[in-house]
Amino acid sequence: ITLPAPSSGRKYVIKLSQAHSSGVTINTNDTGNVKIDGNGTQTLASDYAFIEIVSNGSHWFIIGNSGTVNASN
């Protein structure tokens, strides 16, 4: 899943309803410059895992999550 460009106050909740063989990767529209809590990607890797993110207009920040959520650059 690719997030749109950050917009101040925009918020998303993304939930995995069941396991996927390789998880579901969430990345930014510009992984070199726009980050999610300092990382280029976040992967939901367990049944019913979710991530709640909000933007400050420049980057995305995790404000909630549950299950296995893995970060990478």
PDB file of C-alpha atoms in Angstrom:
ATOM      1  CA  ILE A   1       0.000   0.000   0.000  1.00  0.00           C
ATOM      2  CA  THR A   2       1.466   3.372  -0.972  1.00  0.00           C
ATOM      3  CA  LEU A   3       0.445   6.366   1.113  1.00  0.00           C
ATOM      4  CA  PRO A   4      -0.335   9.654  -0.619  1.00  0.00           C
ATOM      5  CA  ALA A   5       1.843  12.716  -0.082  1.00  0.00           C
ATOM      6  CA  PRO A   6       1.661  13.866   3.550  1.00  0.00           C
ATOM      7  CA  SER A   7      -1.007  16.420   4.362  1.00  0.00           C
ATOM      8  CA  SER A   8      -1.153  17.990   7.816  1.00  0.00           C
ATOM      9  CA  GLY A   9      -3.691  16.267  10.045  1.00  0.00           C
ATOM     10  CA  ARG A  10      -4.492  13.453   7.583  1.00  0.00           C
ATOM     11  CA  LYS A  11      -4.949  10.153   9.410  1.00  0.00           C
ATOM     12  CA  TYR A  12      -5.236   6.530   8.264  1.00  0.00           C
ATOM     13  CA  VAL A  13      -5.952   3.239   9.988  1.00  0.00           C
ATOM     14  CA  ILE A  14      -4.812   0.205   7.989  1.00  0.00           C
ATOM     15  CA  LYS A  15      -5.768  -3.266   9.227  1.00  0.00           C
ATOM     16  CA  LEU A  16      -4.843  -6.728   7.999  1.00  0.00           C
ATOM     17  CA  SER A  17      -7.943  -8.912   8.221  1.00  0.00           C
ATOM     18  CA  GLN A  18      -6.030 -12.186   7.853  1.00  0.00           C
ATOM     19  CA  ALA A  19      -2.484 -13.395   7.387  1.00  0.00           C
ATOM     20  CA  HIS A  20      -0.810 -12.825   4.044  1.00  0.00           C
ATOM     21  CA  SER A  21       2.164 -15.020   3.125  1.00  0.00           C
ATOM     22  CA  SER A  22       4.585 -12.083   3.074  1.00  0.00           C
ATOM     23  CA  GLY A  23       2.608  -9.537   5.097  1.00  0.00           C
ATOM     24  CA  VAL A  24       1.328  -6.244   3.747  1.00  0.00           C
ATOM     25  CA  THR A  25       3.856  -3.467   3.248  1.00  0.00           C
ATOM     26  CA  ILE A  26       2.937   0.180   3.711  1.00  0.00           C
ATOM     27  CA  ASN A  27       5.293   2.719   2.188  1.00  0.00           C
ATOM     28  CA  THR A  28       5.339   6.418   1.407  1.00  0.00           C
ATOM     29  CA  ASN A  29       5.065   7.986  -2.018  1.00  0.00           C
ATOM     30  CA  ASP A  30       8.733   9.057  -1.662  1.00  0.00           C
ATOM     31  CA  THR A  31      10.581   6.603   0.610  1.00  0.00           C
ATOM     32  CA  GLY A  32      13.847   8.514   0.203  1.00  0.00           C
ATOM     33  CA  ASN A  33      12.478  11.707   1.740  1.00  0.00           C
ATOM     34  CA  VAL A  34       9.120  10.965   3.395  1.00  0.00           C
ATOM     35  CA  LYS A  35       9.195   8.595   6.364  1.00  0.00           C
ATOM     36  CA  ILE A  36       6.836   6.685   8.633  1.00  0.00           C
ATOM     37  CA  ASP A  37       8.281   7.156  12.130  1.00  0.00           C
ATOM     38  CA  GLY A  38      11.744   7.512  10.587  1.00  0.00           C
ATOM     39  CA  ASN A  39      11.462   4.448   8.309  1.00  0.00           C
ATOM     40  CA  GLY A  40      10.591   4.067   4.645  1.00  0.00           C
ATOM     41  CA  THR A  41       8.201   1.148   5.170  1.00  0.00           C
ATOM     42  CA  GLN A  42       6.095  -0.616   7.775  1.00  0.00           C
ATOM     43  CA  THR A  43       4.900  -4.209   7.290  1.00  0.00           C
ATOM     44  CA  LEU A  44       1.804  -5.713   8.897  1.00  0.00           C
ATOM     45  CA  ALA A  45       2.873  -9.306   9.513  1.00  0.00           C
ATOM     46  CA  SER A  46       0.254 -11.016  11.681  1.00  0.00           C
ATOM     47  CA  ASP A  47      -3.481 -11.734  11.612  1.00  0.00           C
ATOM     48  CA  TYR A  48      -5.495  -8.612  12.469  1.00  0.00           C
ATOM     49  CA  ALA A  49      -2.415  -6.407  12.840  1.00  0.00           C
ATOM     50  CA  PHE A  50      -3.137  -2.716  12.349  1.00  0.00           C
ATOM     51  CA  ILE A  51      -1.347   0.595  12.202  1.00  0.00           C
ATOM     52  CA  GLU A  52      -2.785   4.068  12.791  1.00  0.00           C
ATOM     53  CA  ILE A  53      -0.766   6.911  11.296  1.00  0.00           C
ATOM     54  CA  VAL A  54      -1.091  10.684  11.112  1.00  0.00           C
ATOM     55  CA  SER A  55       0.792  13.288   9.085  1.00  0.00           C
ATOM     56  CA  ASN A  56       2.315  16.587  10.138  1.00  0.00           C
ATOM     57  CA  GLY A  57       2.478  17.713   6.501  1.00  0.00           C
ATOM     58  CA  SER A  58       6.032  16.438   5.939  1.00  0.00           C
ATOM     59  CA  HIS A  59       6.134  12.902   7.341  1.00  0.00           C
ATOM     60  CA  TRP A  60       3.882  10.176   8.792  1.00  0.00           C
ATOM     61  CA  PHE A  61       3.872   9.178  12.465  1.00  0.00           C
ATOM     62  CA  ILE A  62       2.541   6.033  14.127  1.00  0.00           C
ATOM     63  CA  ILE A  63       0.024   6.891  16.834  1.00  0.00           C
ATOM     64  CA  GLY A  64      -1.261   3.359  17.388  1.00  0.00           C
ATOM     65  CA  ASN A  65      -0.633  -0.231  16.366  1.00  0.00           C
ATOM     66  CA  SER A  66      -1.283  -3.808  17.388  1.00  0.00           C
ATOM     67  CA  GLY A  67       0.002  -7.190  16.288  1.00  0.00           C
ATOM     68  CA  THR A  68       3.282  -7.667  14.478  1.00  0.00           C
ATOM     69  CA  VAL A  69       4.349  -4.472  12.705  1.00  0.00           C
ATOM     70  CA  ASN A  70       7.900  -4.441  11.306  1.00  0.00           C
ATOM     71  CA  ALA A  71       9.782  -1.315  10.229  1.00  0.00           C
ATOM     72  CA  SER A  72      12.483  -1.103   7.541  1.00  0.00           C
ATOM     73  CA  ASN A  73      14.200   1.503   5.405  1.00  0.00           C
TER      74      ASN A  73
END
